[in-house]
PDB file of C-alpha atoms and ligand atoms in Angstrom:
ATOM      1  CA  UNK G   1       9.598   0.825 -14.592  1.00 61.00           C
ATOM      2  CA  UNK G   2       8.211  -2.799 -13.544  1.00 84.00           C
ATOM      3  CA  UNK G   3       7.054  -5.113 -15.676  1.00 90.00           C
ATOM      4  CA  UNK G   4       3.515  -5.930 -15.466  1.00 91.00           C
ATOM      5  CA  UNK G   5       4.320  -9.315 -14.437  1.00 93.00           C
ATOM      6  CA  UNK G   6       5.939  -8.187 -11.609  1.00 95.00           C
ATOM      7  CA  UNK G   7       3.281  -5.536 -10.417  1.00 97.00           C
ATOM      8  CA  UNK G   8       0.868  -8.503 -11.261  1.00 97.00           C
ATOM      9  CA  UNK G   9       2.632 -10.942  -8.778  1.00 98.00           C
ATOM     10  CA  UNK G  10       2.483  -8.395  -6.301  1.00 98.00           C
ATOM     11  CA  UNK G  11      -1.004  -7.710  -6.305  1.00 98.00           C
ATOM     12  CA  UNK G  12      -1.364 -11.307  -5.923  1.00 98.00           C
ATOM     13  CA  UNK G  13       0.642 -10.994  -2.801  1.00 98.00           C
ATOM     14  CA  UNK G  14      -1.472  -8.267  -1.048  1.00 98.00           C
ATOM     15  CA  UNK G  15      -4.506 -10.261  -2.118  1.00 98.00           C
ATOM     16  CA  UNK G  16      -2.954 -12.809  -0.292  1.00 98.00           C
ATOM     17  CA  UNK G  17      -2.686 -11.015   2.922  1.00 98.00           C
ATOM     18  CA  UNK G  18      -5.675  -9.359   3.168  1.00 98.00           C
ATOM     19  CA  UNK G  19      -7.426 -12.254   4.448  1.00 98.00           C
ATOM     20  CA  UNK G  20      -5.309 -12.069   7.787  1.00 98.00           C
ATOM     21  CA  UNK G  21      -6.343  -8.219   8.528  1.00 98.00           C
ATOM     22  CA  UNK G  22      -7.851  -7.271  11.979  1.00 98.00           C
ATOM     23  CA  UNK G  23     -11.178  -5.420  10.603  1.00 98.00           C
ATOM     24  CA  UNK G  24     -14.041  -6.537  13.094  1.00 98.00           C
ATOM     25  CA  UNK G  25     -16.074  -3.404  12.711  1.00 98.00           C
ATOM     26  CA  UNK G  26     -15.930  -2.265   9.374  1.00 98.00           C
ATOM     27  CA  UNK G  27     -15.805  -5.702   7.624  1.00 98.00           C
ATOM     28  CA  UNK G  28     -13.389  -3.919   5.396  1.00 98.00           C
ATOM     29  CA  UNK G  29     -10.154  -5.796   4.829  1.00 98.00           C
ATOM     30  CA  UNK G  30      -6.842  -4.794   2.874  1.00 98.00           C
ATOM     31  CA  UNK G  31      -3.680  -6.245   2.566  1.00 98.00           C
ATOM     32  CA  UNK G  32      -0.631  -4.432   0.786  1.00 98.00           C
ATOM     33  CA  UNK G  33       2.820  -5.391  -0.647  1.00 98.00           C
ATOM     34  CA  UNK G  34       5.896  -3.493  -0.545  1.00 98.00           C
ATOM     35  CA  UNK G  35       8.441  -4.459  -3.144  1.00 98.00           C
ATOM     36  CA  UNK G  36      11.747  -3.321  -1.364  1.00 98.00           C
ATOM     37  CA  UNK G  37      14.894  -2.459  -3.360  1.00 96.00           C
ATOM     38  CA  UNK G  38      16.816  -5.775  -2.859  1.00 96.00           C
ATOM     39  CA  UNK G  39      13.586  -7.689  -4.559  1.00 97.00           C
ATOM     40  CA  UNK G  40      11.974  -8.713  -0.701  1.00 97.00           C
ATOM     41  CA  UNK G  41       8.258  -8.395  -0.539  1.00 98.00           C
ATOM     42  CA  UNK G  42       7.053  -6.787   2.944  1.00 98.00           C
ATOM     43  CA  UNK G  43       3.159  -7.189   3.599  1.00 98.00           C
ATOM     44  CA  UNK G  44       0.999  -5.465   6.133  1.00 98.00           C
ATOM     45  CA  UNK G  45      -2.892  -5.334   6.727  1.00 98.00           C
ATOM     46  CA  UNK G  46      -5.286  -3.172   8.705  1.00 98.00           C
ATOM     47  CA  UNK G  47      -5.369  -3.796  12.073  1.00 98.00           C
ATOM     48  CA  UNK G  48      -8.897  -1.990  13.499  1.00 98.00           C
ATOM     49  CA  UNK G  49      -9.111  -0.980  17.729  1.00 98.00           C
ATOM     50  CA  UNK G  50     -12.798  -0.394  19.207  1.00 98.00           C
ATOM     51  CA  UNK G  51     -11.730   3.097  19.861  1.00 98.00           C
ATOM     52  CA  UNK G  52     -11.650   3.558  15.835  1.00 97.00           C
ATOM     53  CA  UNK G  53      -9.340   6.242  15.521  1.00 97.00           C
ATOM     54  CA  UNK G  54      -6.631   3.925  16.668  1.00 98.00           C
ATOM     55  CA  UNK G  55      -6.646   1.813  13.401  1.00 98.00           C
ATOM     56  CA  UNK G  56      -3.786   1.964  11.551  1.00 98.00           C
ATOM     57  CA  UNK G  57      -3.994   0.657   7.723  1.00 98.00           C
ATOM     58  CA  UNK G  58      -2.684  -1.911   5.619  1.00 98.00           C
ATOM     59  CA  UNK G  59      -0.284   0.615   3.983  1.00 98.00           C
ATOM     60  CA  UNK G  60       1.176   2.146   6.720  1.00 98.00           C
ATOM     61  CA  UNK G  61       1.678  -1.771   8.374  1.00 98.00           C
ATOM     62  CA  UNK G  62       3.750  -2.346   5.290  1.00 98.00           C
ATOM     63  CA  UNK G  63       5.957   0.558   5.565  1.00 98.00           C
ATOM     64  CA  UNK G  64       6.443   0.093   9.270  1.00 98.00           C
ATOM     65  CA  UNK G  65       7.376  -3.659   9.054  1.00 98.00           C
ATOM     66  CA  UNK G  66       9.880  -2.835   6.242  1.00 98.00           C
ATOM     67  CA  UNK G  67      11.892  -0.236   7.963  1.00 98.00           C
ATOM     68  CA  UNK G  68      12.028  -2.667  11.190  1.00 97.00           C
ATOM     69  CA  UNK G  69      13.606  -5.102   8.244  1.00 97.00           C
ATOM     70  CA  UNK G  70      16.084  -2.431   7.486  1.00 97.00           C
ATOM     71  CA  UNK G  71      14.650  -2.055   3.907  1.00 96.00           C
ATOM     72  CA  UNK G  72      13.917   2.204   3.308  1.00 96.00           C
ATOM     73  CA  UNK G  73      13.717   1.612  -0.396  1.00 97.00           C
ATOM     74  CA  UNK G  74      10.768   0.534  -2.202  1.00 98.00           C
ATOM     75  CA  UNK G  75       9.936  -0.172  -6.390  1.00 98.00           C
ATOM     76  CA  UNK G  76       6.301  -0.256  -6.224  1.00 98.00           C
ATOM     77  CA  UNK G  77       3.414  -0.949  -3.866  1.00 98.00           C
ATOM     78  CA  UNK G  78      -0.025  -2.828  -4.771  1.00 98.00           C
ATOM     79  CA  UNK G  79      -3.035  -2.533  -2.598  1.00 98.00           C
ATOM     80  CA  UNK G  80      -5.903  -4.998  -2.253  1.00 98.00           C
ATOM     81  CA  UNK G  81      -9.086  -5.384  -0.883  1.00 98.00           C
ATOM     82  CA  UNK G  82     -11.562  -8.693  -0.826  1.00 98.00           C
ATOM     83  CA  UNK G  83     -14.505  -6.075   0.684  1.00 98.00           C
ATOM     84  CA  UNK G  84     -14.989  -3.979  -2.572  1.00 98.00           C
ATOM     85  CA  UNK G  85     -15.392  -4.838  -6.236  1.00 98.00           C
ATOM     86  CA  UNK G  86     -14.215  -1.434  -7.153  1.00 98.00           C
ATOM     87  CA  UNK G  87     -10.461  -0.421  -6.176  1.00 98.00           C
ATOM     88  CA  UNK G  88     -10.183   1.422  -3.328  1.00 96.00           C
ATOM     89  CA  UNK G  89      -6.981   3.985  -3.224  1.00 96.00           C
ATOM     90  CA  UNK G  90      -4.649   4.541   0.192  1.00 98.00           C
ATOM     91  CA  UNK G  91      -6.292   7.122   2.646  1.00 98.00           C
ATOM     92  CA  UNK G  92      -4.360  10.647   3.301  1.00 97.00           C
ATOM     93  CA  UNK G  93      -2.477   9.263   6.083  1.00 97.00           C
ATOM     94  CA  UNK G  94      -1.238   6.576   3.973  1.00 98.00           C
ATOM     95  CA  UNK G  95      -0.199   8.630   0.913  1.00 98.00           C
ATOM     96  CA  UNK G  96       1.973  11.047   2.974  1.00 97.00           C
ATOM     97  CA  UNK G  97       3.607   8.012   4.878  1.00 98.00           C
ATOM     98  CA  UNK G  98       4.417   6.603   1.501  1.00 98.00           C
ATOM     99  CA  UNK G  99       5.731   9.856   0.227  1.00 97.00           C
ATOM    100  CA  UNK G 100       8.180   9.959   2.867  1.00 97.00           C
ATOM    101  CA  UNK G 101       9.702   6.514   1.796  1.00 96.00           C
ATOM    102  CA  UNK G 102       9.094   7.094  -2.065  1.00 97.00           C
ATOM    103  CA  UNK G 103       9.515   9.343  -4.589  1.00 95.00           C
ATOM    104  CA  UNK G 104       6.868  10.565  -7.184  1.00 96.00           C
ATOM    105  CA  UNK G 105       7.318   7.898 -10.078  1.00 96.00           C
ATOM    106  CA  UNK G 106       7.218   4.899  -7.871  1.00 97.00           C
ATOM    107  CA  UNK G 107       4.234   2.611  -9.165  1.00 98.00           C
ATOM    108  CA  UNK G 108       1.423   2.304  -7.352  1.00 98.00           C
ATOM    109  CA  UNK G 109      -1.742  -0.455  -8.224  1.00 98.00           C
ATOM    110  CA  UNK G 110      -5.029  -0.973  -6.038  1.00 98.00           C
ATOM    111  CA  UNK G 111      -7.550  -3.450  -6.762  1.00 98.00           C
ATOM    112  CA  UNK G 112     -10.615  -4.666  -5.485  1.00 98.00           C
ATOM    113  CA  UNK G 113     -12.578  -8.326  -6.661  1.00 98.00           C
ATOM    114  CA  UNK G 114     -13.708  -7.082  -9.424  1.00 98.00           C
ATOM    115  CA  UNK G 115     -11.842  -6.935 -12.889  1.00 98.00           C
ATOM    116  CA  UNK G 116     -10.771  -3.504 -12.755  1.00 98.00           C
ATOM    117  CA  UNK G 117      -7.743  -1.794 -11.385  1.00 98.00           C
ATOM    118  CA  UNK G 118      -5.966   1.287 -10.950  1.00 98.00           C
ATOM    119  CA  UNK G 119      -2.129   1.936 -11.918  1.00 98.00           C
ATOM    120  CA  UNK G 120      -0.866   5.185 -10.769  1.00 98.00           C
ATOM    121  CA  UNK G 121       1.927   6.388  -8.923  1.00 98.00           C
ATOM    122  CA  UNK G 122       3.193   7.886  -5.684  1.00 97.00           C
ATOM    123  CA  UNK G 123       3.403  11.747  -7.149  1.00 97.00           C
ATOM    124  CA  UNK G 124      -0.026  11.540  -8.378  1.00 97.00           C
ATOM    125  CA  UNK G 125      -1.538  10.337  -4.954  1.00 98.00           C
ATOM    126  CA  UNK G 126       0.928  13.124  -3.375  1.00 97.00           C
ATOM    127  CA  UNK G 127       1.400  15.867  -5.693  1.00 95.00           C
ATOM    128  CA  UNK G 128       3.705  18.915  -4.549  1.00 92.00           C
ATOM    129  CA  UNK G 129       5.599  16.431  -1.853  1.00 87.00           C
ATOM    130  CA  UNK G 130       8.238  19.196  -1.068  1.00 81.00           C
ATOM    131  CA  UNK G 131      10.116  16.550   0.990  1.00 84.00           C
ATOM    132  CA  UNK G 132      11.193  15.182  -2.989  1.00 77.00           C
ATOM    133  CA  UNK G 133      10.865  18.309  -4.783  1.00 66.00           C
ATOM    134  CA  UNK G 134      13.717  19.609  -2.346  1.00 63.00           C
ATOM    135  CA  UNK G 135      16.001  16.879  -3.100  1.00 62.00           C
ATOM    136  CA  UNK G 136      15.815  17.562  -6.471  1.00 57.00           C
TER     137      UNK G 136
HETATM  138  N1  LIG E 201      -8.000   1.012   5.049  1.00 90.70           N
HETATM  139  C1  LIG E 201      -6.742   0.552   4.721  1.00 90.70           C
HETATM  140  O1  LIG E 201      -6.178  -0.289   5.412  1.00 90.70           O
HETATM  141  N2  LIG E 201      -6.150   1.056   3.617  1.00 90.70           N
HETATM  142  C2  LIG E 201      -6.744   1.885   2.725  1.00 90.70           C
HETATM  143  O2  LIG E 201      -6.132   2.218   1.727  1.00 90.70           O
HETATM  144  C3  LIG E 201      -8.115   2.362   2.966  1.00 90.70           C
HETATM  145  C4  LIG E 201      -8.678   2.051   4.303  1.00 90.70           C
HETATM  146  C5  LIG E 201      -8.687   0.419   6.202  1.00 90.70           C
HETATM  147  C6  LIG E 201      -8.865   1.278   7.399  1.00 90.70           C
HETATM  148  C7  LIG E 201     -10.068   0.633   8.069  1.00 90.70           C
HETATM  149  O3  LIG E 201      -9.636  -0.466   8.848  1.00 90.70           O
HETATM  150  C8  LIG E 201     -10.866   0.082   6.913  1.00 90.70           C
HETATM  151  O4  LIG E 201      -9.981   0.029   5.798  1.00 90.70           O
HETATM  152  C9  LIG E 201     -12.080   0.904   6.567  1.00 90.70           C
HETATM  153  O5  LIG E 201     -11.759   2.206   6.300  1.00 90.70           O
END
């Protein structure tokens, strides 16, 4: 388990980011962290196309720049968005693509601007991941 200084520095680090996503048309921008095993912080951001089924999202930018890095192993991911006050939790997409990379009791926090935040984890976004569940 992760401190809470250290899930609080990487929120801090996807707030950071978010500022530099590509989100022209929905005005909605996130950035996300991805601590990696060997304490490197990976961070991606939505990156929107004007044929809008071609965006891919902040998470799955993340997880995509890591593995070019060579890092496959992750302790924890925060999520952030500027564009809501409430937090905003990773889409389908995003929680399968982070259930191939994670298992279940990897920490997971997503925050918007306003004061409150969610802490959950990677099995309770993706419950029944049978990709884990057979390793077991
Ligand atoms: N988006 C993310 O990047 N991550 C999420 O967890 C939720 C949604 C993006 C996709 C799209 O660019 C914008 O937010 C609005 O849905």
């Amino acid at each position: 388990m992760l401190n809470k200084e250290r899930m609080d520095k990487l929120l801090i680090e996807a707030q950071q980011i978010a500022v530099k996503a590509y989100a022209p048309y929905s005005k909605f921008r996130v950035g996300a962290a991805l601590l990696c095993e060997d304490g490197t912080v990976i961070t991606g951001v939505n990156v929107e196309n004007r044929s809008f089924g071609l965006t891919i999202c902040a998470e799955r930018n993340a997880i995509c720049a890591a593995i070019a890095k060579g890092c496959q192993r992750f302790l924890a991911i925060a999520i952030y968005t500027p564009d809501s006050i409430e937090p905003v939790g990773p889409c389908g997409a995003c929680r399968q693509v982070l259930g191939e990379f994670m298992t279940g009791s990897i920490p997971v926090r997503f925050a918007g601007s306003g004061p409150n935040q969610v802490n959950t984890t990677v099995g309770e976004l993706l419950p029944f991941d049978s990709l884990h569940e057979l390793r077991k």
